[in-house]
Amino acid sequence: QPGARALQHVGLRTRAVSSLSSPLSLPGLHVLAIAFALEVSVGKTNTVMALNNSNVLLPCIFTTCIGFQDLDFTWYFNLTEMIYHGKIKSKASEPILVERNPRVEFVGSTTGKDNNISIVLKNVEFSDAGRYTCHVKNPKEKKAQHNATIILTVVQESKLVEADNTVTLIIVGIVGGLIGLLILFMLVKRVVLFIIKKTQDGKKECLVSSSGNDNTENGLAGSKAEQKAPPKA
């Protein structure tokens, strides 16, 4: 029995080492998975603002390193309502419509440089504000799935104009302030130069006066020393 227990103990240690050593290969597999991962993007910003009763573009592109085949993409409103469903056979073919909301139009293309699956929502209403999710599934990557969400805000035209006016007023205020500072600087400069000039003129007058006084006291031409009568013999 001691020998059997020892064998069991060795077996447990062997299984434990195997379970610990197996993940050592996972980082390489993880890096490989990242290299071939499906990515979906809605652009640099995930927010869009639209006027009531206007058309708005909802952008979406996807990338994959190993290509795609029989790719499936779907747009959802607030994660529950499907508004567009399409399929793409391969890179050489454009998407095929499966189902869509009547107010949604596909405007993308997948045969060019970018795999663009953007849509346009027509005649936007206030009730259309919310989250729009672009979901992509690629069977070629073992049915890898990925999605990205964009948030739509619907506003009245007056509010948008007010926002534009606010920005305009801020810009005008900044420019006006800079011009005012420039004018003030020029005025201060002129005053300082005027004071300096007056100071220099005053110094020159003092120098001339002091020079005349010195000549008179030293008995030069025109001084009081020449006006004295000659002494009597």
mmCIF file of C-alpha atoms in Angstrom:
data_model
loop_
_atom_site.group_PDB
_atom_site.id
_atom_site.type_symbol
_atom_site.label_atom_id
_atom_site.label_comp_id
_atom_site.label_asym_id
_atom_site.label_seq_id
_atom_site.Cartn_x
_atom_site.Cartn_y
_atom_site.Cartn_z
ATOM 1 C CA GLN A 1 0.000 0.000 0.000
ATOM 2 C CA PRO A 2 2.808 2.494 0.711
ATOM 3 C CA GLY A 3 4.122 1.800 -2.759
ATOM 4 C CA ALA A 4 0.684 2.310 -4.300
ATOM 5 C CA ARG A 5 0.296 5.569 -2.407
ATOM 6 C CA ALA A 6 3.689 6.684 -3.664
ATOM 7 C CA LEU A 7 2.665 5.873 -7.245
ATOM 8 C CA GLN A 8 -0.602 7.738 -6.778
ATOM 9 C CA HIS A 9 1.306 10.690 -5.364
ATOM 10 C CA VAL A 10 3.680 10.652 -8.320
ATOM 11 C CA GLY A 11 0.705 10.438 -10.688
ATOM 12 C CA LEU A 12 -0.922 13.449 -9.049
ATOM 13 C CA ARG A 13 2.319 15.408 -9.323
ATOM 14 C CA THR A 14 2.642 14.438 -12.988
ATOM 15 C CA ARG A 15 -0.888 15.593 -13.752
ATOM 16 C CA ALA A 16 -0.282 18.789 -11.810
ATOM 17 C CA VAL A 17 2.909 19.517 -13.746
ATOM 18 C CA SER A 18 1.108 18.790 -17.011
ATOM 19 C CA SER A 19 -1.740 21.143 -16.099
ATOM 20 C CA LEU A 20 0.754 23.836 -15.155
ATOM 21 C CA SER A 21 2.978 23.392 -18.176
ATOM 22 C CA SER A 22 0.197 23.406 -20.770
ATOM 23 C CA PRO A 23 -0.581 27.148 -20.407
ATOM 24 C CA LEU A 24 3.042 27.908 -21.294
ATOM 25 C CA SER A 25 2.081 27.532 -24.937
ATOM 26 C CA LEU A 26 -0.976 29.768 -24.564
ATOM 27 C CA PRO A 27 0.812 33.140 -24.926
ATOM 28 C CA GLY A 28 1.967 32.177 -28.405
ATOM 29 C CA LEU A 29 -1.523 31.021 -29.306
ATOM 30 C CA HIS A 30 -2.950 34.207 -27.798
ATOM 31 C CA VAL A 31 -0.643 36.381 -29.902
ATOM 32 C CA LEU A 32 -1.607 34.356 -32.973
ATOM 33 C CA ALA A 33 -5.301 34.855 -32.159
ATOM 34 C CA ILE A 34 -4.771 38.609 -31.834
ATOM 35 C CA ALA A 35 -2.936 38.712 -35.167
ATOM 36 C CA PHE A 36 -5.917 37.183 -36.947
ATOM 37 C CA ALA A 37 -8.632 38.813 -34.830
ATOM 38 C CA LEU A 38 -11.689 40.393 -36.401
ATOM 39 C CA GLU A 39 -11.982 44.108 -35.644
ATOM 40 C CA VAL A 40 -14.972 46.434 -36.078
ATOM 41 C CA SER A 41 -14.810 50.233 -35.837
ATOM 42 C CA VAL A 42 -17.273 53.136 -36.069
ATOM 43 C CA GLY A 43 -14.572 55.815 -36.417
ATOM 44 C CA LYS A 44 -12.562 58.039 -34.092
ATOM 45 C CA THR A 45 -15.636 59.180 -32.182
ATOM 46 C CA ASN A 46 -18.592 57.050 -31.140
ATOM 47 C CA THR A 47 -21.130 59.878 -31.102
ATOM 48 C CA VAL A 48 -23.180 61.417 -33.927
ATOM 49 C CA MET A 49 -25.553 64.409 -33.847
ATOM 50 C CA ALA A 50 -28.343 64.791 -36.367
ATOM 51 C CA LEU A 51 -31.124 67.286 -37.040
ATOM 52 C CA ASN A 52 -34.722 66.192 -36.764
ATOM 53 C CA ASN A 53 -36.153 65.067 -40.158
ATOM 54 C CA SER A 54 -32.670 64.817 -41.720
ATOM 55 C CA ASN A 55 -30.607 61.850 -42.957
ATOM 56 C CA VAL A 56 -27.649 60.677 -40.875
ATOM 57 C CA LEU A 57 -24.686 58.456 -41.756
ATOM 58 C CA LEU A 58 -23.846 55.660 -39.304
ATOM 59 C CA PRO A 59 -20.281 54.604 -40.209
ATOM 60 C CA CYS A 60 -18.794 51.142 -39.713
ATOM 61 C CA ILE A 61 -15.790 49.269 -41.147
ATOM 62 C CA PHE A 62 -14.259 45.903 -40.311
ATOM 63 C CA THR A 63 -10.762 44.453 -40.733
ATOM 64 C CA THR A 64 -9.432 40.896 -40.763
ATOM 65 C CA CYS A 65 -5.931 39.631 -41.490
ATOM 66 C CA ILE A 66 -6.912 36.315 -43.092
ATOM 67 C CA GLY A 67 -9.817 37.575 -45.184
ATOM 68 C CA PHE A 68 -13.453 36.599 -44.957
ATOM 69 C CA GLN A 69 -15.989 34.296 -46.528
ATOM 70 C CA ASP A 70 -19.757 34.137 -46.071
ATOM 71 C CA LEU A 71 -19.423 37.009 -43.625
ATOM 72 C CA ASP A 72 -22.553 38.077 -41.793
ATOM 73 C CA PHE A 73 -23.157 41.625 -40.514
ATOM 74 C CA THR A 74 -26.099 43.145 -38.660
ATOM 75 C CA TRP A 75 -27.035 46.592 -37.388
ATOM 76 C CA TYR A 76 -29.030 46.768 -34.148
ATOM 77 C CA PHE A 77 -30.873 49.650 -32.491
ATOM 78 C CA ASN A 78 -30.463 49.621 -28.706
ATOM 79 C CA LEU A 79 -29.124 46.039 -28.956
ATOM 80 C CA THR A 80 -32.584 44.560 -29.539
ATOM 81 C CA GLU A 81 -34.116 45.872 -32.762
ATOM 82 C CA MET A 82 -32.522 44.648 -35.989
ATOM 83 C CA ILE A 83 -32.535 47.429 -38.609
ATOM 84 C CA TYR A 84 -30.220 45.934 -41.265
ATOM 85 C CA HIS A 85 -28.919 42.433 -42.009
ATOM 86 C CA GLY A 86 -26.528 41.600 -44.831
ATOM 87 C CA LYS A 87 -24.128 38.908 -46.038
ATOM 88 C CA ILE A 88 -20.879 39.068 -48.022
ATOM 89 C CA LYS A 89 -19.735 36.046 -50.002
ATOM 90 C CA SER A 90 -16.112 37.117 -50.422
ATOM 91 C CA LYS A 91 -13.859 40.135 -50.989
ATOM 92 C CA ALA A 92 -14.713 40.043 -54.688
ATOM 93 C CA SER A 93 -18.441 40.500 -54.107
ATOM 94 C CA GLU A 94 -20.587 43.285 -52.661
ATOM 95 C CA PRO A 95 -22.931 42.686 -49.697
ATOM 96 C CA ILE A 96 -26.279 41.039 -50.290
ATOM 97 C CA LEU A 97 -29.322 42.355 -48.464
ATOM 98 C CA VAL A 98 -31.099 39.869 -46.214
ATOM 99 C CA GLU A 99 -33.460 42.143 -44.289
ATOM 100 C CA ARG A 100 -33.702 45.839 -43.445
ATOM 101 C CA ASN A 101 -35.812 48.604 -42.009
ATOM 102 C CA PRO A 102 -37.473 50.658 -44.806
ATOM 103 C CA ARG A 103 -35.780 53.842 -43.566
ATOM 104 C CA VAL A 104 -32.282 52.311 -43.640
ATOM 105 C CA GLU A 105 -30.088 52.349 -46.755
ATOM 106 C CA PHE A 106 -26.746 50.570 -47.198
ATOM 107 C CA VAL A 107 -24.047 52.944 -48.515
ATOM 108 C CA GLY A 108 -20.856 50.938 -47.985
ATOM 109 C CA SER A 109 -18.673 48.786 -50.218
ATOM 110 C CA THR A 110 -16.413 45.798 -49.476
ATOM 111 C CA THR A 111 -14.648 45.337 -52.829
ATOM 112 C CA GLY A 112 -12.440 48.405 -52.370
ATOM 113 C CA LYS A 113 -9.635 49.141 -49.916
ATOM 114 C CA ASP A 114 -11.881 49.378 -46.851
ATOM 115 C CA ASN A 115 -14.521 46.892 -45.792
ATOM 116 C CA ASN A 116 -17.184 49.570 -45.413
ATOM 117 C CA ILE A 117 -20.580 48.439 -44.128
ATOM 118 C CA SER A 118 -21.967 51.874 -43.242
ATOM 119 C CA ILE A 119 -25.668 52.710 -43.418
ATOM 120 C CA VAL A 120 -27.805 55.840 -43.666
ATOM 121 C CA LEU A 121 -30.855 56.371 -41.460
ATOM 122 C CA LYS A 122 -33.418 58.509 -43.310
ATOM 123 C CA ASN A 123 -35.882 61.055 -41.896
ATOM 124 C CA VAL A 124 -34.462 60.940 -38.391
ATOM 125 C CA GLU A 125 -36.948 61.359 -35.548
ATOM 126 C CA PHE A 126 -36.402 62.113 -31.885
ATOM 127 C CA SER A 127 -37.349 58.519 -31.069
ATOM 128 C CA ASP A 128 -34.374 57.354 -33.182
ATOM 129 C CA ALA A 129 -31.892 58.678 -30.618
ATOM 130 C CA GLY A 130 -30.003 55.846 -28.965
ATOM 131 C CA ARG A 131 -27.299 53.222 -29.473
ATOM 132 C CA TYR A 132 -26.609 51.689 -32.890
ATOM 133 C CA THR A 133 -24.444 48.564 -32.875
ATOM 134 C CA CYS A 134 -22.610 47.209 -35.908
ATOM 135 C CA HIS A 135 -22.111 43.448 -35.408
ATOM 136 C CA VAL A 136 -19.921 41.275 -37.672
ATOM 137 C CA LYS A 137 -19.400 37.476 -37.725
ATOM 138 C CA ASN A 138 -16.733 35.830 -39.913
ATOM 139 C CA PRO A 139 -17.019 32.027 -40.329
ATOM 140 C CA LYS A 140 -13.515 31.921 -41.838
ATOM 141 C CA GLU A 141 -12.100 32.855 -38.411
ATOM 142 C CA LYS A 142 -13.898 30.024 -36.625
ATOM 143 C CA LYS A 143 -17.022 32.182 -36.496
ATOM 144 C CA ALA A 144 -15.224 35.056 -34.766
ATOM 145 C CA GLN A 145 -17.555 37.903 -33.780
ATOM 146 C CA HIS A 146 -16.967 41.538 -32.977
ATOM 147 C CA ASN A 147 -19.063 44.713 -32.729
ATOM 148 C CA ALA A 148 -18.852 48.461 -32.201
ATOM 149 C CA THR A 149 -21.496 50.929 -31.016
ATOM 150 C CA ILE A 150 -22.244 54.494 -32.033
ATOM 151 C CA ILE A 151 -24.547 56.838 -30.080
ATOM 152 C CA LEU A 152 -26.982 59.025 -32.024
ATOM 153 C CA THR A 153 -28.363 62.278 -30.611
ATOM 154 C CA VAL A 154 -31.267 64.004 -32.392
ATOM 155 C CA VAL A 155 -31.707 67.764 -31.911
ATOM 156 C CA GLN A 156 -33.856 70.588 -33.246
ATOM 157 C CA GLU A 157 -32.335 72.969 -35.757
ATOM 158 C CA SER A 158 -32.679 75.917 -33.375
ATOM 159 C CA LYS A 159 -30.581 74.181 -30.730
ATOM 160 C CA LEU A 160 -27.898 73.386 -33.279
ATOM 161 C CA VAL A 161 -27.915 77.006 -34.444
ATOM 162 C CA GLU A 162 -27.625 78.164 -30.818
ATOM 163 C CA ALA A 163 -24.616 75.901 -30.353
ATOM 164 C CA ASP A 164 -23.043 77.293 -33.533
ATOM 165 C CA ASN A 165 -23.756 80.852 -32.367
ATOM 166 C CA THR A 166 -22.158 80.126 -29.000
ATOM 167 C CA VAL A 167 -19.002 78.874 -30.699
ATOM 168 C CA THR A 168 -19.020 81.920 -32.993
ATOM 169 C CA LEU A 169 -19.398 84.300 -30.045
ATOM 170 C CA ILE A 170 -16.525 82.626 -28.232
ATOM 171 C CA ILE A 171 -14.283 82.954 -31.288
ATOM 172 C CA VAL A 172 -15.296 86.598 -31.833
ATOM 173 C CA GLY A 173 -14.668 87.354 -28.147
ATOM 174 C CA ILE A 174 -11.197 85.838 -28.266
ATOM 175 C CA VAL A 175 -10.276 87.693 -31.473
ATOM 176 C CA GLY A 176 -11.709 90.966 -30.119
ATOM 177 C CA GLY A 177 -9.784 90.551 -26.882
ATOM 178 C CA LEU A 178 -6.526 90.002 -28.764
ATOM 179 C CA ILE A 179 -7.137 93.096 -30.910
ATOM 180 C CA GLY A 180 -7.950 95.146 -27.788
ATOM 181 C CA LEU A 181 -4.734 94.015 -26.104
ATOM 182 C CA LEU A 182 -2.756 94.935 -29.233
ATOM 183 C CA ILE A 183 -4.287 98.442 -29.329
ATOM 184 C CA LEU A 184 -3.639 98.925 -25.598
ATOM 185 C CA PHE A 185 -0.032 97.832 -26.045
ATOM 186 C CA MET A 186 0.463 100.341 -28.884
ATOM 187 C CA LEU A 187 -1.048 103.175 -26.801
ATOM 188 C CA VAL A 188 1.129 102.364 -23.804
ATOM 189 C CA LYS A 189 4.159 102.233 -26.070
ATOM 190 C CA ARG A 190 3.378 105.687 -27.512
ATOM 191 C CA VAL A 191 2.893 107.180 -24.028
ATOM 192 C CA VAL A 192 6.162 105.683 -22.796
ATOM 193 C CA LEU A 193 8.042 106.971 -25.850
ATOM 194 C CA PHE A 194 6.487 110.432 -25.366
ATOM 195 C CA ILE A 195 7.576 110.537 -21.709
ATOM 196 C CA ILE A 196 11.097 109.404 -22.618
ATOM 197 C CA LYS A 197 11.343 112.099 -25.317
ATOM 198 C CA LYS A 198 10.151 114.812 -22.930
ATOM 199 C CA THR A 199 12.663 113.676 -20.310
ATOM 200 C CA GLN A 200 15.501 113.782 -22.830
ATOM 201 C CA ASP A 201 14.462 117.295 -24.043
ATOM 202 C CA GLY A 202 14.423 118.529 -20.442
ATOM 203 C CA LYS A 203 17.924 117.217 -19.858
ATOM 204 C CA LYS A 204 19.177 118.974 -23.003
ATOM 205 C CA GLU A 205 17.702 122.363 -21.825
ATOM 206 C CA CYS A 206 19.389 121.953 -18.447
ATOM 207 C CA LEU A 207 22.734 121.284 -20.131
ATOM 208 C CA VAL A 208 22.424 124.423 -22.340
ATOM 209 C CA SER A 209 21.488 126.646 -19.356
ATOM 210 C CA SER A 210 24.331 125.401 -17.200
ATOM 211 C CA SER A 211 26.795 125.927 -20.064
ATOM 212 C CA GLY A 212 25.718 129.648 -20.499
ATOM 213 C CA ASN A 213 26.101 130.315 -16.784
ATOM 214 C CA ASP A 214 29.620 128.929 -16.740
ATOM 215 C CA ASN A 215 30.718 131.169 -19.643
ATOM 216 C CA THR A 216 29.411 134.324 -17.927
ATOM 217 C CA GLU A 217 31.207 133.579 -14.699
ATOM 218 C CA ASN A 218 34.523 132.895 -16.486
ATOM 219 C CA GLY A 219 34.503 136.405 -18.079
ATOM 220 C CA LEU A 220 34.160 135.361 -21.713
ATOM 221 C CA ALA A 221 32.873 137.626 -24.519
ATOM 222 C CA GLY A 222 29.659 139.359 -23.642
ATOM 223 C CA SER A 223 30.182 138.805 -19.927
ATOM 224 C CA LYS A 224 30.044 141.332 -17.110
ATOM 225 C CA ALA A 225 33.836 141.311 -16.835
ATOM 226 C CA GLU A 226 34.174 143.255 -20.106
ATOM 227 C CA GLN A 227 31.664 145.917 -19.061
ATOM 228 C CA LYS A 228 33.829 147.128 -16.100
ATOM 229 C CA ALA A 229 35.449 150.594 -16.612
ATOM 230 C CA PRO A 230 39.247 150.701 -17.018
ATOM 231 C CA PRO A 231 41.157 151.844 -13.949
ATOM 232 C CA LYS A 232 42.197 155.574 -13.772
ATOM 233 C CA ALA A 233 45.843 156.468 -14.183
#
